Amino acid sequence: LKQLRQAEFSPRFRSVFDDYGVSPTHFELEITETTLMTDARRMVRLLDELRAMGVHLSIDDFGNGYSSLASLQQFPVGTLKIDKTFVRHATVSRDDAALVRTIVEMGRNLNLEVLAEGIETADQLAFLRGLGCHYGQGQLFGEAMAADQLLALLVDQGRGEHRFGALFA
């Protein structure tokens, strides 16, 4: 939040891409719903600048803050990330299931990608897939890992070895 408030944030951000020869189109910036709402007018301008660079923007922990649907429409984001607190009990709580279902449906109707955080069980994954949720992350897919472990996993996947293949059969 502190960095986003700095007047030189956007030019500095662009210079990092230029310095390292990386396209901003390969980058996603996650901003929490609460951060977006602290100074909404300024955030809209800043996010418009970042989007114009090609940066993909997502709202992290969606559902935990206090934004309205009207404010959601004003931000140039491409992804909603459903907070894990809703996903955790979505298969056992009618209320949480209804919230997750509503967020997925709303995101899809607004042409946003939807990512569910905190997927820990195959039942949660099946529920989210049934709703048409685009993406998921969580311990079901593996624990956090060091960069060298991630590289090895990606190399294995490139060879056709899919550690999580059974989840998607």
JSON list of C-alpha atoms in Angstrom, two decimals:
[
{"chain": "A", "resi": 1, "resn": "LEU", "atom": "CA", "xyz": [0.00, 0.00, 0.00]},
{"chain": "A", "resi": 2, "resn": "LYS", "atom": "CA", "xyz": [2.79, 2.39, 0.92]},
{"chain": "A", "resi": 3, "resn": "GLN", "atom": "CA", "xyz": [4.47, 1.93, -2.46]},
{"chain": "A", "resi": 4, "resn": "LEU", "atom": "CA", "xyz": [1.22, 2.39, -4.39]},
{"chain": "A", "resi": 5, "resn": "ARG", "atom": "CA", "xyz": [0.77, 5.80, -2.75]},
{"chain": "A", "resi": 6, "resn": "GLN", "atom": "CA", "xyz": [4.13, 7.07, -4.04]},
{"chain": "A", "resi": 7, "resn": "ALA", "atom": "CA", "xyz": [3.81, 9.53, -6.92]},
{"chain": "A", "resi": 8, "resn": "GLU", "atom": "CA", "xyz": [6.63, 7.86, -8.85]},
{"chain": "A", "resi": 9, "resn": "PHE", "atom": "CA", "xyz": [5.25, 4.32, -8.53]},
{"chain": "A", "resi": 10, "resn": "SER", "atom": "CA", "xyz": [4.10, 3.95, -12.15]},
{"chain": "A", "resi": 11, "resn": "PRO", "atom": "CA", "xyz": [7.31, 5.25, -13.80]},
{"chain": "A", "resi": 12, "resn": "ARG", "atom": "CA", "xyz": [9.45, 3.18, -11.42]},
{"chain": "A", "resi": 13, "resn": "PHE", "atom": "CA", "xyz": [7.35, 0.12, -12.14]},
{"chain": "A", "resi": 14, "resn": "ARG", "atom": "CA", "xyz": [7.81, 0.63, -15.89]},
{"chain": "A", "resi": 15, "resn": "SER", "atom": "CA", "xyz": [11.55, 1.13, -15.49]},
{"chain": "A", "resi": 16, "resn": "VAL", "atom": "CA", "xyz": [11.90, -2.27, -13.79]},
{"chain": "A", "resi": 17, "resn": "PHE", "atom": "CA", "xyz": [10.37, -3.94, -16.86]},
{"chain": "A", "resi": 18, "resn": "ASP", "atom": "CA", "xyz": [12.64, -1.93, -19.15]},
{"chain": "A", "resi": 19, "resn": "ASP", "atom": "CA", "xyz": [15.77, -2.60, -17.06]},
{"chain": "A", "resi": 20, "resn": "TYR", "atom": "CA", "xyz": [15.21, -6.37, -17.09]},
{"chain": "A", "resi": 21, "resn": "GLY", "atom": "CA", "xyz": [13.76, -6.67, -20.58]},
{"chain": "A", "resi": 22, "resn": "VAL", "atom": "CA", "xyz": [10.55, -8.24, -19.31]},
{"chain": "A", "resi": 23, "resn": "SER", "atom": "CA", "xyz": [7.19, -7.55, -20.90]},
{"chain": "A", "resi": 24, "resn": "PRO", "atom": "CA", "xyz": [4.57, -6.20, -18.48]},
{"chain": "A", "resi": 25, "resn": "THR", "atom": "CA", "xyz": [2.08, -8.51, -20.20]},
{"chain": "A", "resi": 26, "resn": "HIS", "atom": "CA", "xyz": [3.75, -11.42, -18.36]},
{"chain": "A", "resi": 27, "resn": "PHE", "atom": "CA", "xyz": [3.12, -9.87, -14.97]},
{"chain": "A", "resi": 28, "resn": "GLU", "atom": "CA", "xyz": [0.11, -9.91, -12.65]},
{"chain": "A", "resi": 29, "resn": "LEU", "atom": "CA", "xyz": [-0.28, -7.46, -9.81]},
{"chain": "A", "resi": 30, "resn": "GLU", "atom": "CA", "xyz": [-2.56, -8.53, -6.97]},
{"chain": "A", "resi": 31, "resn": "ILE", "atom": "CA", "xyz": [-4.13, -5.78, -4.93]},
{"chain": "A", "resi": 32, "resn": "THR", "atom": "CA", "xyz": [-6.34, -6.43, -1.94]},
{"chain": "A", "resi": 33, "resn": "GLU", "atom": "CA", "xyz": [-9.88, -5.15, -1.98]},
{"chain": "A", "resi": 34, "resn": "THR", "atom": "CA", "xyz": [-9.15, -3.03, 1.10]},
{"chain": "A", "resi": 35, "resn": "THR", "atom": "CA", "xyz": [-6.17, -1.37, -0.58]},
{"chain": "A", "resi": 36, "resn": "LEU", "atom": "CA", "xyz": [-8.27, -0.49, -3.62]},
{"chain": "A", "resi": 37, "resn": "MET", "atom": "CA", "xyz": [-10.79, 1.30, -1.46]},
{"chain": "A", "resi": 38, "resn": "THR", "atom": "CA", "xyz": [-8.36, 3.43, 0.58]},
{"chain": "A", "resi": 39, "resn": "ASP", "atom": "CA", "xyz": [-8.15, 6.10, -2.14]},
{"chain": "A", "resi": 40, "resn": "ALA", "atom": "CA", "xyz": [-10.38, 4.79, -4.90]},
{"chain": "A", "resi": 41, "resn": "ARG", "atom": "CA", "xyz": [-10.01, 7.74, -7.27]},
{"chain": "A", "resi": 42, "resn": "ARG", "atom": "CA", "xyz": [-6.21, 7.62, -7.20]},
{"chain": "A", "resi": 43, "resn": "MET", "atom": "CA", "xyz": [-6.22, 3.83, -7.45]},
{"chain": "A", "resi": 44, "resn": "VAL", "atom": "CA", "xyz": [-8.37, 3.94, -10.60]},
{"chain": "A", "resi": 45, "resn": "ARG", "atom": "CA", "xyz": [-5.85, 6.30, -12.25]},
{"chain": "A", "resi": 46, "resn": "LEU", "atom": "CA", "xyz": [-2.89, 4.19, -11.17]},
{"chain": "A", "resi": 47, "resn": "LEU", "atom": "CA", "xyz": [-4.49, 0.92, -12.26]},
{"chain": "A", "resi": 48, "resn": "ASP", "atom": "CA", "xyz": [-5.44, 2.46, -15.61]},
{"chain": "A", "resi": 49, "resn": "GLU", "atom": "CA", "xyz": [-1.75, 3.36, -16.13]},
{"chain": "A", "resi": 50, "resn": "LEU", "atom": "CA", "xyz": [-0.62, -0.16, -15.18]},
{"chain": "A", "resi": 51, "resn": "ARG", "atom": "CA", "xyz": [-3.23, -1.77, -17.40]},
{"chain": "A", "resi": 52, "resn": "ALA", "atom": "CA", "xyz": [-2.16, 0.47, -20.29]},
{"chain": "A", "resi": 53, "resn": "MET", "atom": "CA", "xyz": [1.36, -0.96, -19.82]},
{"chain": "A", "resi": 54, "resn": "GLY", "atom": "CA", "xyz": [-0.14, -4.44, -20.22]},
{"chain": "A", "resi": 55, "resn": "VAL", "atom": "CA", "xyz": [0.00, -5.52, -16.57]},
{"chain": "A", "resi": 56, "resn": "HIS", "atom": "CA", "xyz": [-2.77, -7.95, -15.62]},
{"chain": "A", "resi": 57, "resn": "LEU", "atom": "CA", "xyz": [-4.53, -6.81, -12.44]},
{"chain": "A", "resi": 58, "resn": "SER", "atom": "CA", "xyz": [-6.38, -8.88, -9.88]},
{"chain": "A", "resi": 59, "resn": "ILE", "atom": "CA", "xyz": [-8.32, -8.21, -6.71]},
{"chain": "A", "resi": 60, "resn": "ASP", "atom": "CA", "xyz": [-6.94, -10.44, -3.98]},
{"chain": "A", "resi": 61, "resn": "ASP", "atom": "CA", "xyz": [-9.02, -11.69, -1.03]},
{"chain": "A", "resi": 62, "resn": "PHE", "atom": "CA", "xyz": [-12.26, -10.66, -2.72]},
{"chain": "A", "resi": 63, "resn": "GLY", "atom": "CA", "xyz": [-15.20, -10.75, -0.35]},
{"chain": "A", "resi": 64, "resn": "ASN", "atom": "CA", "xyz": [-13.18, -9.81, 2.73]},
{"chain": "A", "resi": 65, "resn": "GLY", "atom": "CA", "xyz": [-13.20, -6.05, 2.18]},
{"chain": "A", "resi": 66, "resn": "TYR", "atom": "CA", "xyz": [-15.89, -3.50, 1.85]},
{"chain": "A", "resi": 67, "resn": "SER", "atom": "CA", "xyz": [-16.15, -2.65, -1.83]},
{"chain": "A", "resi": 68, "resn": "SER", "atom": "CA", "xyz": [-19.46, -2.26, -3.56]},
{"chain": "A", "resi": 69, "resn": "LEU", "atom": "CA", "xyz": [-20.44, -3.69, -6.91]},
{"chain": "A", "resi": 70, "resn": "ALA", "atom": "CA", "xyz": [-20.36, -0.16, -8.34]},
{"chain": "A", "resi": 71, "resn": "SER", "atom": "CA", "xyz": [-16.76, 0.29, -7.20]},
{"chain": "A", "resi": 72, "resn": "LEU", "atom": "CA", "xyz": [-15.82, -3.11, -8.59]},
{"chain": "A", "resi": 73, "resn": "GLN", "atom": "CA", "xyz": [-16.86, -1.97, -12.05]},
{"chain": "A", "resi": 74, "resn": "GLN", "atom": "CA", "xyz": [-14.68, 1.13, -11.95]},
{"chain": "A", "resi": 75, "resn": "PHE", "atom": "CA", "xyz": [-11.41, -0.72, -11.40]},
{"chain": "A", "resi": 76, "resn": "PRO", "atom": "CA", "xyz": [-9.67, -2.09, -14.52]},
{"chain": "A", "resi": 77, "resn": "VAL", "atom": "CA", "xyz": [-9.06, -5.57, -13.13]},
{"chain": "A", "resi": 78, "resn": "GLY", "atom": "CA", "xyz": [-9.09, -8.88, -14.96]},
{"chain": "A", "resi": 79, "resn": "THR", "atom": "CA", "xyz": [-9.26, -11.37, -12.09]},
{"chain": "A", "resi": 80, "resn": "LEU", "atom": "CA", "xyz": [-11.15, -11.84, -8.84]},
{"chain": "A", "resi": 81, "resn": "LYS", "atom": "CA", "xyz": [-9.47, -14.04, -6.23]},
{"chain": "A", "resi": 82, "resn": "ILE", "atom": "CA", "xyz": [-12.02, -15.55, -3.85]},
{"chain": "A", "resi": 83, "resn": "ASP", "atom": "CA", "xyz": [-10.73, -15.44, -0.31]},
{"chain": "A", "resi": 84, "resn": "LYS", "atom": "CA", "xyz": [-9.89, -18.81, 1.23]},
{"chain": "A", "resi": 85, "resn": "THR", "atom": "CA", "xyz": [-12.19, -18.18, 4.21]},
{"chain": "A", "resi": 86, "resn": "PHE", "atom": "CA", "xyz": [-15.17, -18.74, 1.90]},
{"chain": "A", "resi": 87, "resn": "VAL", "atom": "CA", "xyz": [-13.64, -21.67, 0.03]},
{"chain": "A", "resi": 88, "resn": "ARG", "atom": "CA", "xyz": [-12.66, -23.49, 3.23]},
{"chain": "A", "resi": 89, "resn": "HIS", "atom": "CA", "xyz": [-16.26, -24.38, 4.16]},
{"chain": "A", "resi": 90, "resn": "ALA", "atom": "CA", "xyz": [-17.99, -24.11, 0.79]},
{"chain": "A", "resi": 91, "resn": "THR", "atom": "CA", "xyz": [-18.65, -27.85, 0.59]},
{"chain": "A", "resi": 92, "resn": "VAL", "atom": "CA", "xyz": [-20.17, -28.06, 4.07]},
{"chain": "A", "resi": 93, "resn": "SER", "atom": "CA", "xyz": [-21.80, -24.67, 4.63]},
{"chain": "A", "resi": 94, "resn": "ARG", "atom": "CA", "xyz": [-24.77, -23.57, 2.54]},
{"chain": "A", "resi": 95, "resn": "ASP", "atom": "CA", "xyz": [-23.96, -19.94, 3.29]},
{"chain": "A", "resi": 96, "resn": "ASP", "atom": "CA", "xyz": [-20.33, -20.19, 2.20]},
{"chain": "A", "resi": 97, "resn": "ALA", "atom": "CA", "xyz": [-21.36, -22.21, -0.86]},
{"chain": "A", "resi": 98, "resn": "ALA", "atom": "CA", "xyz": [-23.84, -19.50, -1.80]},
{"chain": "A", "resi": 99, "resn": "LEU", "atom": "CA", "xyz": [-21.21, -16.78, -1.42]},
{"chain": "A", "resi": 100, "resn": "VAL", "atom": "CA", "xyz": [-18.67, -18.64, -3.53]},
{"chain": "A", "resi": 101, "resn": "ARG", "atom": "CA", "xyz": [-21.30, -19.45, -6.16]},
{"chain": "A", "resi": 102, "resn": "THR", "atom": "CA", "xyz": [-22.34, -15.79, -6.29]},
{"chain": "A", "resi": 103, "resn": "ILE", "atom": "CA", "xyz": [-18.76, -14.48, -6.59]},
{"chain": "A", "resi": 104, "resn": "VAL", "atom": "CA", "xyz": [-17.94, -16.96, -9.37]},
{"chain": "A", "resi": 105, "resn": "GLU", "atom": "CA", "xyz": [-21.12, -16.11, -11.24]},
{"chain": "A", "resi": 106, "resn": "MET", "atom": "CA", "xyz": [-20.62, -12.37, -10.78]},
{"chain": "A", "resi": 107, "resn": "GLY", "atom": "CA", "xyz": [-17.01, -12.56, -11.98]},
{"chain": "A", "resi": 108, "resn": "ARG", "atom": "CA", "xyz": [-17.95, -14.59, -15.02]},
{"chain": "A", "resi": 109, "resn": "ASN", "atom": "CA", "xyz": [-20.83, -12.19, -15.84]},
{"chain": "A", "resi": 110, "resn": "LEU", "atom": "CA", "xyz": [-18.39, -9.26, -15.65]},
{"chain": "A", "resi": 111, "resn": "ASN", "atom": "CA", "xyz": [-15.98, -11.12, -17.97]},
{"chain": "A", "resi": 112, "resn": "LEU", "atom": "CA", "xyz": [-13.41, -11.50, -15.21]},
{"chain": "A", "resi": 113, "resn": "GLU", "atom": "CA", "xyz": [-11.30, -14.55, -14.53]},
{"chain": "A", "resi": 114, "resn": "VAL", "atom": "CA", "xyz": [-12.06, -16.10, -11.15]},
{"chain": "A", "resi": 115, "resn": "LEU", "atom": "CA", "xyz": [-9.48, -17.80, -8.95]},
{"chain": "A", "resi": 116, "resn": "ALA", "atom": "CA", "xyz": [-10.34, -19.59, -5.72]},
{"chain": "A", "resi": 117, "resn": "GLU", "atom": "CA", "xyz": [-7.74, -19.52, -2.95]},
{"chain": "A", "resi": 118, "resn": "GLY", "atom": "CA", "xyz": [-7.22, -22.12, -0.26]},
{"chain": "A", "resi": 119, "resn": "ILE", "atom": "CA", "xyz": [-8.29, -25.30, -2.06]},
{"chain": "A", "resi": 120, "resn": "GLU", "atom": "CA", "xyz": [-7.37, -28.16, 0.27]},
{"chain": "A", "resi": 121, "resn": "THR", "atom": "CA", "xyz": [-9.63, -31.05, -0.73]},
{"chain": "A", "resi": 122, "resn": "ALA", "atom": "CA", "xyz": [-10.76, -32.82, -3.88]},
{"chain": "A", "resi": 123, "resn": "ASP", "atom": "CA", "xyz": [-14.38, -32.03, -2.88]},
{"chain": "A", "resi": 124, "resn": "GLN", "atom": "CA", "xyz": [-13.62, -28.31, -2.86]},
{"chain": "A", "resi": 125, "resn": "LEU", "atom": "CA", "xyz": [-11.96, -28.60, -6.27]},
{"chain": "A", "resi": 126, "resn": "ALA", "atom": "CA", "xyz": [-14.93, -30.52, -7.69]},
{"chain": "A", "resi": 127, "resn": "PHE", "atom": "CA", "xyz": [-17.37, -27.94, -6.29]},
{"chain": "A", "resi": 128, "resn": "LEU", "atom": "CA", "xyz": [-15.42, -25.04, -7.81]},
{"chain": "A", "resi": 129, "resn": "ARG", "atom": "CA", "xyz": [-15.00, -26.77, -11.14]},
{"chain": "A", "resi": 130, "resn": "GLY", "atom": "CA", "xyz": [-18.75, -27.42, -11.19]},
{"chain": "A", "resi": 131, "resn": "LEU", "atom": "CA", "xyz": [-19.31, -23.69, -10.79]},
{"chain": "A", "resi": 132, "resn": "GLY", "atom": "CA", "xyz": [-17.01, -22.90, -13.69]},
{"chain": "A", "resi": 133, "resn": "CYS", "atom": "CA", "xyz": [-14.31, -21.29, -11.56]},
{"chain": "A", "resi": 134, "resn": "HIS", "atom": "CA", "xyz": [-11.37, -20.63, -13.88]},
{"chain": "A", "resi": 135, "resn": "TYR", "atom": "CA", "xyz": [-8.42, -21.22, -11.55]},
{"chain": "A", "resi": 136, "resn": "GLY", "atom": "CA", "xyz": [-7.53, -22.49, -8.11]},
{"chain": "A", "resi": 137, "resn": "GLN", "atom": "CA", "xyz": [-4.65, -22.50, -5.72]},
{"chain": "A", "resi": 138, "resn": "GLY", "atom": "CA", "xyz": [-4.02, -24.16, -2.41]},
{"chain": "A", "resi": 139, "resn": "GLN", "atom": "CA", "xyz": [-2.41, -27.01, -0.56]},
{"chain": "A", "resi": 140, "resn": "LEU", "atom": "CA", "xyz": [-4.26, -29.61, -2.60]},
{"chain": "A", "resi": 141, "resn": "PHE", "atom": "CA", "xyz": [-1.86, -28.72, -5.39]},
{"chain": "A", "resi": 142, "resn": "GLY", "atom": "CA", "xyz": [1.22, -28.78, -3.17]},
{"chain": "A", "resi": 143, "resn": "GLU", "atom": "CA", "xyz": [3.02, -26.93, -0.43]},
{"chain": "A", "resi": 144, "resn": "ALA", "atom": "CA", "xyz": [5.04, -23.80, -1.03]},
{"chain": "A", "resi": 145, "resn": "MET", "atom": "CA", "xyz": [8.40, -24.67, -2.56]},
{"chain": "A", "resi": 146, "resn": "ALA", "atom": "CA", "xyz": [11.79, -23.20, -3.30]},
{"chain": "A", "resi": 147, "resn": "ALA", "atom": "CA", "xyz": [12.57, -21.88, -6.78]},
{"chain": "A", "resi": 148, "resn": "ASP", "atom": "CA", "xyz": [14.74, -24.90, -7.70]},
{"chain": "A", "resi": 149, "resn": "GLN", "atom": "CA", "xyz": [11.90, -27.27, -6.74]},
{"chain": "A", "resi": 150, "resn": "LEU", "atom": "CA", "xyz": [9.45, -25.27, -8.85]},
{"chain": "A", "resi": 151, "resn": "LEU", "atom": "CA", "xyz": [11.83, -25.38, -11.81]},
{"chain": "A", "resi": 152, "resn": "ALA", "atom": "CA", "xyz": [12.12, -29.17, -11.47]},
{"chain": "A", "resi": 153, "resn": "LEU", "atom": "CA", "xyz": [8.32, -29.48, -11.32]},
{"chain": "A", "resi": 154, "resn": "LEU", "atom": "CA", "xyz": [7.93, -27.36, -14.46]},
{"chain": "A", "resi": 155, "resn": "VAL", "atom": "CA", "xyz": [10.59, -29.38, -16.29]},
{"chain": "A", "resi": 156, "resn": "ASP", "atom": "CA", "xyz": [8.77, -32.60, -15.34]},
{"chain": "A", "resi": 157, "resn": "GLN", "atom": "CA", "xyz": [5.49, -31.16, -16.59]},
{"chain": "A", "resi": 158, "resn": "GLY", "atom": "CA", "xyz": [7.21, -30.15, -19.82]},
{"chain": "A", "resi": 159, "resn": "ARG", "atom": "CA", "xyz": [8.17, -33.81, -20.25]},
{"chain": "A", "resi": 160, "resn": "GLY", "atom": "CA", "xyz": [4.56, -34.87, -19.77]},
{"chain": "A", "resi": 161, "resn": "GLU", "atom": "CA", "xyz": [4.90, -35.94, -16.15]},
{"chain": "A", "resi": 162, "resn": "HIS", "atom": "CA", "xyz": [1.95, -34.40, -14.30]},
{"chain": "A", "resi": 163, "resn": "ARG", "atom": "CA", "xyz": [2.17, -34.67, -10.53]},
{"chain": "A", "resi": 164, "resn": "PHE", "atom": "CA", "xyz": [-1.43, -33.53, -10.20]},
{"chain": "A", "resi": 165, "resn": "GLY", "atom": "CA", "xyz": [-2.88, -35.39, -13.16]},
{"chain": "A", "resi": 166, "resn": "ALA", "atom": "CA", "xyz": [-5.26, -37.45, -11.03]},
{"chain": "A", "resi": 167, "resn": "LEU", "atom": "CA", "xyz": [-6.96, -34.25, -9.86]},
{"chain": "A", "resi": 168, "resn": "PHE", "atom": "CA", "xyz": [-7.96, -33.38, -13.39]},
{"chain": "A", "resi": 169, "resn": "ALA", "atom": "CA", "xyz": [-8.87, -36.78, -14.79]}
]
